[in-house]
Short mmCIF file of C-alpha atoms in Angstrom, two decimals:
data_model
loop_
_atom_site.label_atom_id
_atom_site.label_comp_id
_atom_site.label_asym_id
_atom_site.label_seq_id
_atom_site.Cartn_x
_atom_site.Cartn_y
_atom_site.Cartn_z
CA MET A 756 -8.79 28.62 -49.84
CA VAL A 757 -6.42 26.43 -47.64
CA VAL A 758 -6.23 29.21 -45.48
CA LEU A 759 -9.68 29.35 -44.60
CA ARG A 760 -10.03 25.93 -44.68
CA GLY A 761 -7.03 25.57 -41.33
CA ARG A 762 -8.71 28.21 -39.27
CA PHE A 763 -12.13 27.78 -39.86
CA ASP A 764 -11.94 23.62 -39.24
CA PRO A 765 -11.72 24.09 -35.37
CA LEU A 766 -14.19 26.45 -34.80
CA ARG A 767 -17.03 23.79 -36.58
CA GLY A 768 -15.50 21.30 -34.92
CA GLU A 769 -15.04 18.73 -37.40
CA ALA A 770 -16.29 15.79 -37.25
CA GLY A 771 -16.25 15.93 -33.86
CA GLN A 772 -12.45 15.65 -33.79
CA CYS A 773 -10.74 18.72 -31.53
CA PRO A 774 -9.04 21.84 -32.01
CA GLN A 775 -5.55 20.29 -31.84
CA THR A 776 -6.18 17.22 -34.17
CA ALA A 777 -7.50 19.34 -37.37
CA ARG A 778 -5.11 21.20 -36.26
CA ARG A 779 -2.56 18.71 -36.09
CA ARG A 780 -4.03 18.02 -39.76
CA SER A 781 -3.62 21.75 -41.02
CA ARG A 782 -0.12 21.92 -39.89
CA ARG A 783 0.28 18.72 -42.29
CA PHE A 784 -1.53 21.17 -45.50
CA GLY A 785 1.06 23.21 -45.18
CA SER A 786 -1.74 26.09 -44.17
CA CYS A 787 -0.14 27.88 -41.04
CA ASP A 788 2.49 27.20 -39.48
CA GLY A 789 5.20 29.07 -41.91
CA ASP A 790 7.23 25.73 -42.25
CA GLY A 791 5.04 24.01 -45.14
CA PRO A 792 6.16 24.27 -48.94
CA ARG A 793 3.54 27.79 -49.67
CA GLY A 794 4.12 30.75 -51.44
CA SER A 795 4.79 34.32 -50.58
CA GLU A 796 1.32 35.18 -52.77
CA GLU A 797 -1.27 32.32 -51.54
CA VAL A 798 -0.01 34.31 -48.05
CA ALA A 799 -0.93 37.88 -49.65
CA MET A 800 -4.19 36.47 -51.17
CA SER A 801 -5.51 33.87 -48.00
CA ARG A 802 -4.49 36.89 -45.26
CA ARG A 803 -5.84 40.16 -48.30
CA VAL A 804 -9.35 37.71 -47.85
CA SER A 805 -9.46 36.00 -44.66
CA LEU A 806 -8.79 38.76 -42.00
CA PRO A 807 -11.73 40.60 -42.29
CA ALA A 808 -13.69 37.74 -42.50
CA VAL A 809 -12.30 35.58 -39.37
CA VAL A 810 -12.55 39.51 -37.12
CA ALA A 811 -16.04 39.32 -38.10
CA LEU A 812 -17.42 35.96 -37.91
CA ALA A 813 -14.62 36.28 -34.29
CA LEU A 814 -16.69 39.36 -33.22
CA ILE A 815 -19.62 37.21 -32.69
CA VAL A 816 -19.03 33.75 -31.81
CA GLY A 817 -15.41 34.70 -30.16
CA PRO A 818 -17.33 34.95 -26.77
CA VAL A 819 -19.61 31.79 -27.26
CA LEU A 820 -16.37 30.35 -27.69
CA ALA A 821 -14.65 31.96 -25.45
CA LEU A 822 -16.20 30.54 -22.97
CA SER A 823 -15.99 27.34 -24.06
CA THR A 824 -14.10 24.57 -22.38
CA GLY A 825 -12.08 24.01 -25.46
CA CYS A 826 -10.17 20.22 -24.90
CA SER A 827 -7.35 19.02 -23.78
CA THR A 828 -4.67 15.92 -25.26
CA HIS A 829 -2.39 14.16 -22.74
CA LYS A 830 0.94 11.89 -23.60
CA GLN A 831 1.37 9.10 -21.02
CA LEU A 832 5.12 8.19 -20.89
CA ARG A 833 5.97 4.17 -18.32
CA SER A 834 7.25 2.36 -16.63
CA ASN A 835 6.25 -0.50 -13.59
CA ALA A 836 8.78 -2.50 -11.81
CA LEU A 837 5.68 -4.68 -10.09
CA GLU A 838 5.10 -5.74 -13.59
CA PHE A 839 8.72 -6.08 -14.70
CA LEU A 840 9.03 -8.54 -11.32
CA TYR A 841 5.88 -10.13 -11.42
CA PRO A 842 4.72 -10.43 -14.52
CA LYS A 843 1.14 -11.67 -15.27
CA GLY A 844 0.49 -15.40 -15.08
CA ALA A 845 3.58 -15.09 -12.19
CA ALA A 846 4.20 -16.04 -8.50
CA ALA A 847 4.95 -14.01 -6.60
CA GLU A 848 8.44 -15.74 -4.64
CA PRO A 849 8.81 -14.77 -0.69
CA ALA A 850 11.06 -13.01 0.50
CA GLN A 851 13.75 -14.89 2.12
CA GLU A 852 16.69 -13.52 4.80
CA VAL A 853 18.99 -10.72 3.53
CA ARG A 854 22.35 -11.39 4.44
CA LEU A 855 24.37 -7.70 3.26
CA GLN A 856 28.29 -7.98 3.01
CA LEU A 857 30.14 -3.98 3.14
CA PRO A 858 30.45 -3.47 0.72
CA VAL A 859 27.48 -3.60 -1.64
CA ARG A 860 27.41 -2.98 -5.35
CA VAL A 861 24.92 -2.18 -6.20
CA GLY A 862 23.42 -2.19 -10.38
CA VAL A 863 20.98 1.41 -10.88
CA ALA A 864 18.37 0.38 -14.38
CA PHE A 865 15.45 1.60 -15.28
CA ALA A 866 11.92 -0.36 -15.65
CA PRO A 867 11.42 -1.79 -19.02
CA PRO A 868 8.47 0.35 -20.03
CA GLY A 869 5.08 -1.71 -21.34
CA ALA A 870 3.84 -0.39 -24.75
CA THR A 871 8.31 0.23 -25.75
CA TRP A 872 6.77 1.98 -29.29
CA GLN A 873 4.88 4.61 -27.86
CA ASP A 874 8.37 5.37 -25.24
CA THR A 875 9.35 8.54 -26.39
CA PHE A 876 12.35 8.71 -23.36
CA SER A 877 15.21 7.74 -25.07
CA GLU A 878 17.90 5.30 -24.21
CA VAL A 879 20.67 8.52 -24.04
CA GLN A 880 17.98 10.19 -21.47
CA LYS A 881 17.39 7.25 -19.77
CA ARG A 882 21.66 6.65 -19.24
CA ALA A 883 22.29 10.35 -18.22
CA LEU A 884 19.92 10.31 -15.12
CA LEU A 885 21.67 6.88 -14.19
CA GLY A 886 24.31 7.82 -14.22
CA LYS A 887 22.68 10.91 -12.23
CA ILE A 888 21.66 8.21 -9.76
CA ALA A 889 24.72 6.18 -9.34
CA GLU A 890 27.15 9.54 -9.26
CA ALA A 891 25.50 10.53 -5.74
CA PHE A 892 25.35 7.59 -4.19
CA ARG A 893 28.82 5.74 -5.57
CA LEU A 894 30.84 7.50 -2.45
CA ARG A 895 28.70 6.32 0.81
CA GLU A 896 30.32 4.42 2.91
CA GLY A 897 29.29 0.66 2.53
CA ILE A 898 28.47 1.35 -0.50
CA ALA A 899 31.73 0.29 -2.92
CA SER A 900 30.21 0.14 -6.43
CA VAL A 901 27.16 1.39 -7.85
CA ASP A 902 27.06 0.95 -11.91
CA ALA A 903 23.97 2.26 -14.86
CA ILE A 904 22.24 -1.21 -17.02
CA PRO A 905 21.25 -0.35 -19.43
CA SER A 906 18.38 -1.10 -21.19
CA SER A 907 18.99 -3.25 -23.41
CA HIS A 908 20.09 -5.96 -20.25
CA VAL A 909 16.55 -5.46 -19.04
CA THR A 910 13.92 -7.18 -20.96
CA PRO A 911 9.77 -6.23 -20.30
CA GLY A 912 8.09 -9.16 -18.49
CA GLY A 913 11.97 -10.44 -17.77
CA GLY A 914 11.66 -11.17 -13.64
CA PHE A 915 14.13 -11.69 -10.90
CA GLU A 916 15.76 -14.79 -13.27
CA ASN A 917 16.10 -11.73 -15.59
CA LEU A 918 18.10 -10.06 -12.41
CA ASP A 919 19.76 -12.90 -12.49
CA ARG A 920 21.87 -12.73 -15.12
CA ILE A 921 22.38 -9.14 -14.85
CA ARG A 922 24.09 -9.86 -11.36
CA SER A 923 25.90 -12.44 -12.81
CA ALA A 924 27.13 -10.59 -16.10
CA PHE A 925 27.88 -7.46 -14.01
CA GLY A 926 28.25 -8.81 -10.09
CA ILE A 927 25.81 -6.51 -8.21
CA ASP A 928 24.32 -7.64 -5.12
CA LEU A 929 21.30 -5.37 -5.28
CA ILE A 930 19.26 -3.40 -8.25
CA ALA A 931 17.74 -0.39 -7.87
CA LEU A 932 14.77 -0.60 -10.61
CA VAL A 933 13.78 3.12 -11.42
CA SER A 934 10.05 3.26 -12.25
CA TYR A 935 8.34 6.70 -14.10
CA ASP A 936 5.18 7.36 -15.01
CA GLN A 937 5.57 10.22 -17.08
CA ILE A 938 1.60 12.93 -18.15
CA GLN A 939 1.83 15.41 -20.20
CA PHE A 940 -1.39 17.08 -20.48
CA SER A 941 -2.30 19.99 -23.31
CA GLU A 942 -5.72 22.18 -23.40
CA SER A 943 -6.56 24.38 -25.80
CA GLY A 944 -7.78 27.29 -23.17
CA ARG A 945 -9.32 29.97 -24.00
CA SER A 946 -5.88 32.16 -25.56
CA SER A 947 -5.81 29.50 -28.58
CA ILE A 948 -9.71 29.95 -29.92
CA TRP A 949 -8.69 33.81 -30.12
CA TYR A 950 -5.41 32.24 -31.99
CA TRP A 951 -7.82 31.09 -34.32
CA THR A 952 -10.19 33.13 -34.90
CA ILE A 953 -8.33 36.50 -34.86
CA VAL A 954 -4.35 35.93 -34.42
CA GLY A 955 -1.74 34.74 -36.20
CA ALA A 956 0.10 31.68 -35.16
CA TYR A 957 3.08 33.23 -34.21
CA LEU A 958 1.39 36.33 -32.15
CA VAL A 959 0.56 34.27 -29.18
CA LYS A 960 1.12 31.12 -27.59
CA GLY A 961 -2.60 29.59 -27.17
CA GLU A 962 -1.85 26.01 -25.70
CA LYS A 963 -1.15 25.86 -21.81
CA ASN A 964 0.47 22.37 -21.10
CA GLN A 965 1.77 20.50 -18.49
CA THR A 966 3.72 18.25 -17.57
CA ARG A 967 3.88 15.87 -14.32
CA THR A 968 6.26 13.54 -13.80
CA VAL A 969 6.77 10.70 -11.02
CA MET A 970 10.23 8.73 -10.43
CA ASP A 971 10.19 5.33 -8.15
CA ALA A 972 13.23 3.35 -7.04
CA VAL A 973 13.22 0.23 -5.47
CA VAL A 974 15.86 -1.53 -4.27
CA TYR A 975 15.67 -4.64 -4.49
CA ASP A 976 17.99 -7.69 -2.82
CA ILE A 977 18.49 -10.72 -5.81
CA PRO A 978 19.86 -13.60 -4.45
CA SER A 979 16.38 -13.13 -1.46
CA ARG A 980 13.79 -11.56 -3.96
CA SER A 981 13.62 -9.07 -0.79
CA MET A 982 12.51 -5.41 -1.57
CA LEU A 983 14.95 -3.51 0.93
CA PHE A 984 14.28 0.56 -0.06
CA ASN A 985 11.91 2.46 -1.58
CA ALA A 986 12.26 6.31 -2.86
CA SER A 987 10.20 8.32 -5.31
CA GLY A 988 10.84 12.16 -6.47
CA GLN A 989 8.30 13.71 -8.38
CA SER A 990 8.29 17.20 -10.86
CA THR A 991 5.18 19.24 -11.99
CA GLY A 992 6.05 21.67 -14.68
CA ALA A 993 3.56 24.24 -16.74
CA GLY A 994 4.36 26.42 -20.03
CA SER A 995 2.51 27.51 -23.00
CA SER A 996 3.45 26.88 -26.38
CA THR A 997 2.34 27.60 -30.31
CA PRO A 998 0.85 24.85 -31.85
CA VAL A 999 3.49 25.13 -34.31
CA ASP A 1000 6.03 24.95 -31.54
CA MET A 1001 4.17 22.00 -29.31
CA ASP A 1002 6.32 18.54 -30.21
CA LYS A 1003 9.41 20.45 -29.36
CA THR A 1004 8.21 22.70 -26.72
CA LEU A 1005 6.89 18.70 -24.88
CA ARG A 1006 9.69 17.34 -25.14
CA ALA A 1007 11.99 19.73 -23.87
CA GLU A 1008 9.14 19.39 -20.52
CA GLN A 1009 9.54 15.95 -21.10
CA GLU A 1010 14.00 16.38 -20.32
CA ARG A 1011 13.27 19.08 -17.72
CA GLY A 1012 10.54 17.13 -15.63
CA PHE A 1013 13.05 13.86 -15.90
CA ASP A 1014 14.81 16.25 -14.35
CA ALA A 1015 13.50 17.46 -11.63
CA ALA A 1016 11.98 13.83 -10.80
CA THR A 1017 15.44 12.30 -10.83
CA ALA A 1018 17.37 15.23 -8.39
CA ASP A 1019 13.98 14.65 -6.38
CA LEU A 1020 14.50 11.77 -5.76
CA ILE A 1021 17.99 10.89 -5.31
CA GLN A 1022 17.44 13.16 -2.46
CA ASN A 1023 14.11 10.61 -1.23
CA LEU A 1024 17.19 7.82 -1.86
CA ASP A 1025 19.19 9.16 0.25
CA VAL A 1026 16.44 9.72 2.96
CA ALA A 1027 15.62 6.68 2.67
CA LEU A 1028 19.15 3.96 2.63
CA ALA A 1029 19.75 6.57 5.77
CA ALA A 1030 15.99 5.30 7.13
CA PHE A 1031 16.95 1.66 5.99
CA GLN A 1032 20.00 1.64 8.20
CA GLU A 1033 18.35 2.86 10.78
CA GLN A 1034 16.00 0.13 10.47
CA ALA A 1035 18.78 -2.26 9.72
CA LYS A 1036 19.80 -2.41 13.45
CA THR A 1037 16.43 -3.45 14.15
CA GLY A 1038 17.56 -7.35 11.78
CA THR A 1039 14.96 -7.31 10.16
CA VAL A 1040 14.18 -5.39 6.75
CA ARG A 1041 11.36 -3.09 7.29
CA GLY A 1042 9.86 -4.43 10.71
CA GLN A 1043 8.02 -7.47 12.94
CA GLY A 1044 6.90 -9.60 9.91
CA THR A 1045 9.22 -8.90 7.89
CA PRO A 1046 12.55 -10.84 6.11
CA ALA A 1047 15.48 -10.67 9.04
CA LEU A 1048 18.05 -9.22 7.71
CA ALA A 1049 22.26 -9.36 9.00
CA ILE A 1050 24.78 -6.79 7.82
CA VAL A 1051 27.97 -8.33 7.88
CA ASP A 1052 31.48 -6.73 7.49
CA GLU A 1053 34.44 -8.30 4.99
CA GLN A 1054 35.41 -10.92 6.95
CA GLY A 1055 32.16 -12.40 7.48
CA ARG A 1056 31.17 -10.95 11.09
CA VAL A 1057 27.76 -9.58 12.11
CA VAL A 1058 27.71 -6.39 12.88
CA SER A 1059 23.97 -5.59 12.50
CA GLY A 1060 20.60 -7.63 12.70
CA GLY A 1061 19.63 -11.94 11.45
CA ALA A 1062 18.99 -15.33 12.58
CA GLY A 1063 21.50 -16.18 15.09
CA GLY A 1064 22.41 -12.37 15.59
CA VAL A 1065 19.99 -11.18 16.56
CA SER A 1066 19.79 -13.06 20.00
CA ALA A 1067 17.34 -12.70 23.43
CA GLY A 1068 18.75 -12.95 27.76
CA ALA A 1069 15.17 -15.21 27.88
CA LEU A 1070 14.42 -17.93 30.72
CA GLY A 1071 12.61 -20.81 30.79
CA PRO A 1072 10.46 -22.65 32.01
CA LEU A 1073 12.76 -25.06 33.55
CA GLU A 1074 13.91 -22.07 35.36
CA ALA A 1075 11.60 -20.36 36.14
CA LEU A 1076 10.24 -23.49 38.25
CA ALA A 1077 13.74 -23.90 40.07
CA GLY A 1078 13.90 -19.63 41.00
CA THR A 1079 9.93 -20.61 42.26
CA ALA A 1080 11.86 -22.77 43.99
CA LEU A 1081 14.57 -21.09 44.95
CA ALA A 1082 12.34 -18.57 47.10
CA ALA A 1083 10.60 -21.49 49.08
CA LEU A 1084 13.55 -22.84 49.41
CA GLY A 1085 14.66 -19.41 51.45
CA ALA A 1086 11.79 -19.23 53.39
CA MET A 1087 10.80 -21.88 54.87
CA GLY A 1088 14.92 -22.31 55.79
CA TRP A 1089 14.68 -19.30 57.51
CA ARG A 1090 11.60 -20.03 59.10
CA ARG A 1091 12.58 -23.32 60.64
CA ARG A 1092 15.19 -21.28 62.16
CA LYS A 1093 12.99 -19.01 63.68
CA LEU A 1094 10.46 -22.07 64.89
CA ALA A 1095 13.58 -23.49 67.04
CA GLY A 1096 14.32 -20.21 67.48
CA ARG A 1097 11.62 -19.93 69.16
CA MET B 1499 18.58 -0.43 65.14
CA GLU B 1500 14.89 -0.70 66.33
CA LYS B 1501 14.45 3.04 65.48
CA ALA B 1502 15.98 3.21 62.67
CA GLN B 1503 13.16 1.13 61.16
CA ALA B 1504 10.36 3.36 63.00
CA ARG B 1505 11.91 5.43 61.05
CA TRP B 1506 11.43 4.30 58.16
CA PRO B 1507 9.42 1.46 57.62
CA LEU B 1508 11.15 1.31 53.88
CA ARG B 1509 13.85 0.03 55.21
CA GLY B 1510 13.84 -3.73 54.23
CA PHE B 1511 12.29 -2.90 51.18
CA PRO B 1512 13.73 -4.25 48.74
CA TRP B 1513 13.16 -1.63 46.28
CA LEU B 1514 15.93 -1.69 44.48
CA THR B 1515 15.51 -4.93 42.38
CA VAL B 1516 11.64 -3.41 42.93
CA VAL B 1517 13.13 -0.07 40.31
CA VAL B 1518 14.99 -2.43 38.01
CA VAL B 1519 12.20 -4.59 38.14
CA GLY B 1520 9.56 -1.32 37.62
CA ALA B 1521 12.44 0.20 34.69
CA SER B 1522 12.57 -1.87 32.50
CA ILE B 1523 8.10 -2.88 31.71
CA ALA B 1524 8.88 1.05 31.27
CA ALA B 1525 10.77 0.20 28.87
CA GLU B 1526 8.45 -1.55 27.20
CA ALA B 1527 6.03 0.60 26.63
CA GLY B 1528 8.70 2.70 24.89
CA PRO B 1529 11.05 2.26 22.24
CA ALA B 1530 11.75 -0.60 22.92
CA GLU B 1531 14.61 -0.60 19.70
CA ARG B 1532 16.37 2.14 20.72
CA LEU B 1533 16.64 0.78 23.50
CA GLN B 1534 17.94 -2.62 22.93
CA TYR B 1535 21.78 -3.71 22.28
CA SER B 1536 23.02 -3.33 18.57
CA ARG B 1537 26.48 -3.53 17.83
CA LEU B 1538 26.16 -1.21 14.85
CA ALA B 1539 24.68 0.86 17.02
CA VAL B 1540 27.07 0.56 20.57
CA SER B 1541 30.16 1.20 17.87
CA ASP B 1542 28.60 4.80 16.97
CA GLY B 1543 28.73 4.99 20.25
CA GLU B 1544 25.38 4.16 21.92
CA ILE B 1545 25.93 2.90 24.13
CA TRP B 1546 23.58 2.61 27.08
CA ARG B 1547 21.77 0.22 25.12
CA LEU B 1548 24.88 -2.22 26.36
CA LEU B 1549 23.25 -2.06 30.20
CA THR B 1550 19.01 -0.23 28.20
CA GLY B 1551 18.94 -3.93 26.72
CA GLN B 1552 18.66 -5.54 28.97
CA LEU B 1553 15.81 -3.81 30.24
CA VAL B 1554 13.45 -4.42 27.70
CA HIS B 1555 12.22 -7.75 25.34
CA TRP B 1556 11.40 -9.47 22.09
CA THR B 1557 7.72 -10.32 23.35
CA PRO B 1558 5.93 -10.24 27.00
CA ARG B 1559 6.27 -13.79 27.73
CA MET B 1560 9.78 -14.16 27.84
CA ALA B 1561 9.28 -10.99 29.44
CA ALA B 1562 7.28 -12.19 31.81
CA THR B 1563 9.58 -14.83 32.85
CA ASP B 1564 12.70 -13.27 32.97
CA LEU B 1565 11.22 -10.70 34.90
CA GLY B 1566 9.40 -13.34 37.52
CA VAL B 1567 13.03 -15.03 38.21
CA LEU B 1568 14.65 -11.77 38.96
CA LEU B 1569 11.71 -9.94 40.65
CA VAL B 1570 11.47 -13.13 43.35
CA CYS B 1571 15.16 -13.74 43.31
CA GLY B 1572 15.55 -10.26 44.13
CA ALA B 1573 13.43 -9.77 46.13
CA TRP B 1574 15.00 -11.82 48.26
CA VAL B 1575 18.74 -11.13 48.61
CA GLU B 1576 18.00 -7.37 48.97
CA ARG B 1577 16.27 -8.69 51.54
CA LYS B 1578 18.20 -10.82 53.43
CA SER B 1579 21.58 -8.31 51.59
CA ARG B 1580 21.39 -5.30 49.50
CA PHE B 1581 24.91 -5.13 49.45
CA LEU B 1582 25.25 -7.69 47.63
CA ALA B 1583 21.49 -7.09 45.56
CA ALA B 1584 23.41 -4.10 44.90
CA ALA B 1585 27.01 -6.52 43.96
CA THR B 1586 24.70 -9.03 41.84
CA LEU B 1587 22.53 -6.10 39.54
CA GLY B 1588 25.85 -4.68 38.63
CA ALA B 1589 28.10 -7.09 37.68
CA ALA B 1590 25.87 -9.20 36.27
CA ALA B 1591 24.53 -6.04 34.56
CA ALA B 1592 28.84 -5.48 33.31
CA LEU B 1593 29.79 -8.87 32.46
CA VAL B 1594 26.47 -9.83 30.41
CA ALA B 1595 27.67 -6.66 28.15
CA ILE B 1596 31.85 -7.95 27.90
CA ALA B 1597 30.42 -10.91 26.82
CA LEU B 1598 28.00 -10.13 24.50
CA HIS B 1599 30.03 -6.56 21.84
CA PHE B 1600 33.98 -8.20 22.79
CA VAL B 1601 32.60 -12.56 23.84
CA SER B 1602 30.25 -12.51 20.85
CA PRO B 1603 31.17 -11.23 17.69
CA ASP B 1604 27.70 -13.22 15.76
CA VAL B 1605 25.41 -11.18 18.47
CA ALA B 1606 24.22 -7.71 16.72
CA VAL B 1607 20.82 -7.60 18.55
CA TYR B 1608 20.05 -8.66 22.32
CA ARG B 1609 17.03 -8.17 24.14
CA GLY B 1610 16.24 -9.89 26.84
CA SER B 1611 17.51 -9.68 31.43
CA SER B 1612 18.31 -14.20 31.55
CA GLY B 1613 21.40 -12.46 32.52
CA ILE B 1614 21.08 -10.73 35.53
CA ALA B 1615 17.95 -12.81 36.37
CA SER B 1616 21.15 -15.62 36.64
CA GLY B 1617 22.55 -13.34 38.90
CA MET B 1618 20.23 -13.41 41.31
CA PHE B 1619 19.40 -16.78 41.17
CA ALA B 1620 22.87 -17.60 41.81
CA ALA B 1621 22.99 -15.88 44.30
CA ALA B 1622 19.60 -16.56 46.55
CA ALA B 1623 21.13 -20.48 45.57
CA LEU B 1624 25.31 -20.17 47.33
CA THR B 1625 23.57 -17.32 50.59
CA LEU B 1626 20.60 -20.59 50.62
CA ALA B 1627 23.43 -22.93 50.32
CA PHE B 1628 25.85 -21.88 52.72
CA GLU B 1629 23.97 -19.90 55.24
CA ALA B 1630 20.63 -20.99 56.03
CA PRO B 1631 19.76 -23.65 59.37
CA SER B 1632 17.67 -25.29 57.26
CA ARG B 1633 19.73 -28.10 55.50
CA LEU B 1634 17.43 -28.95 53.44
CA ALA B 1635 17.32 -25.69 52.51
CA ARG B 1636 21.20 -26.14 52.16
CA VAL B 1637 21.00 -29.62 49.56
CA GLY B 1638 18.39 -28.06 48.10
CA ALA B 1639 19.68 -24.35 47.09
CA ALA B 1640 22.72 -26.38 46.71
CA LEU B 1641 21.38 -28.71 43.88
CA LEU B 1642 19.33 -26.29 41.83
CA LEU B 1643 22.14 -24.31 41.45
CA LEU B 1644 24.08 -27.56 39.57
CA LEU B 1645 21.64 -27.81 37.62
CA LEU B 1646 21.46 -24.73 35.41
CA GLY B 1647 24.72 -25.06 36.15
CA VAL B 1648 24.48 -27.44 34.22
CA LYS B 1649 21.74 -26.73 31.96
CA ILE B 1650 23.94 -23.25 30.67
CA ALA B 1651 26.26 -25.83 30.43
CA ALA B 1652 24.94 -28.45 28.14
CA GLU B 1653 23.39 -25.25 26.30
CA VAL B 1654 26.81 -23.83 25.65
CA TRP B 1655 28.21 -26.83 25.16
CA ALA B 1656 25.90 -27.35 22.20
CA GLY B 1657 25.48 -24.24 21.17
CA THR B 1658 21.70 -24.62 21.46
CA PRO B 1659 19.02 -24.08 23.98
CA LEU B 1660 17.48 -27.03 25.94
CA PHE B 1661 13.17 -26.20 27.35
CA ALA B 1662 13.60 -22.17 25.85
CA GLY B 1663 9.69 -21.46 25.39
CA PRO B 1664 8.73 -19.77 22.21
CA MET B 1665 10.73 -17.38 20.32
CA PRO B 1666 9.46 -14.77 18.55
CA SER B 1667 10.86 -15.69 14.93
CA GLY B 1668 14.60 -15.02 14.45
CA ALA B 1669 15.61 -14.86 17.59
CA LEU B 1670 17.90 -17.24 19.08
CA VAL B 1671 18.27 -17.47 23.48
CA TYR B 1672 22.29 -16.59 24.45
CA PRO B 1673 23.41 -19.06 26.79
CA ALA B 1674 26.69 -17.60 27.55
CA GLY B 1675 24.90 -14.54 28.92
CA HIS B 1676 23.05 -16.53 31.25
CA ALA B 1677 26.99 -17.93 32.42
CA ALA B 1678 28.03 -14.61 32.97
CA GLY B 1679 25.21 -13.79 34.53
CA VAL B 1680 26.25 -16.87 37.62
CA LEU B 1681 30.01 -16.30 37.38
CA ALA B 1682 28.49 -12.42 37.88
CA GLY B 1683 26.80 -13.31 41.37
CA ALA B 1684 28.85 -15.93 42.29
CA LEU B 1685 31.51 -13.94 42.30
CA ALA B 1686 28.86 -11.11 43.93
CA PHE B 1687 28.59 -13.66 46.87
CA CYS B 1688 32.54 -13.90 47.81
CA VAL B 1689 32.93 -10.28 47.76
CA ARG B 1690 30.06 -10.27 49.71
CA LEU B 1691 31.68 -13.67 51.85
CA GLY B 1692 34.80 -11.83 51.96
CA THR B 1693 33.24 -8.44 53.24
CA LYS B 1694 31.59 -10.48 56.21
CA ALA B 1695 35.26 -12.03 56.97
CA ASP B 1696 36.95 -9.39 57.38
CA SER B 1697 33.98 -7.25 59.40
#
């Protein structure tokens, strides 16, 4: 009976639930995953009783169900640097002139997730990914050090005050805040319906999973509150699994998604860093209208940009008047000579 | 002489000055950020920025003032002596570049042709002061040159521009560039005087 109930619940869509909901419940009851405590006699009896009935039923309702779309669920993990920097109610602080003294010391941290209780992105994973990002930029010219900042130091909604404390604690000038947004879709497709009506649980991979990951790194100069540049990386992975292995598969895909998106992020950060270095030659962070940018070397000499470093060879109205007067004098002086010559 | 003028009617046309002003206007329409002087870029090998930085400007108003003075004074000087005009242009561009890169380590980015224009102003004023038949023109030119010299000296001494028009946010006038230009104009005039004396 247990087996029959487990198989038919999804077909009936009991209480409007999708097959997955019913499936989870059936797993809890240990009906068909093979992991739960069930005796061999019960299994044997259930096969004898259920299989002919199920096959007959499948022949009738199978085509109808095959046309149905099944149902899908999704799970989302996300953190947002802007929500961390500018929590609700916090006034946006205007960016000031940026003065970077080479070589700079950089911190890399994950922006805290919105709701930590449902965040399955572990600290171990985060440290590993931050380590990869730090490693990629550690030996660059103009960068003294890149430190991975543990998530425990980044308070949700902490804003720039939190960053100031991190700056003091780690001795960093810049921080790269990494946000993530990962969505995992699990869809019950056609095969899963056949699974539920005909075939045993371990024979067909019935669930289609898709994992989409976007990671975004935004680099801030902490003292000036100015965003210097940003870059993002993404990955999309698809796979399938049995319902039994669903959680395990999703966890593996989650990890693969973050790894691939991090690799993409590192490449794009490299491009963004090169673009920023080029932009620095213009003396502003991101073009006219954005904060002025001065880069100074270890001796404090300006090597690029900055107010005072941006100079203009401009004549004023006085010189313009003097030039006009000079031209008039010149014209007058030689004309007099001509007149005198006549 | 008359035959030569008949063969080439534009012989007295100040084409050198017009070409420089035209190049500057064309550069304004181009990628000015790739042409401006940048200490970092010049150190990376983009040495043309030492000269092209003197052709681009931060604002249209700044371009109009600089190029206006350059065109008026340069055309006048060139009509009197093309050698003097060419020598002033070359010397001013070189001295301003040297001043920017080697004398003023605080300047990281620069745009403007005021150095060349100042040089041409000085060359014109000296020519007038020494060669104009009219005494009024000679005295007037000398006074104008003195006025410019005092202004530049005050700016360099005080470290702040006097009577400067509105500048783009964050940009400061570079008076040492004007001083370098005036010095170049004076040097070119002296060289011309020397050649005339020799001849």
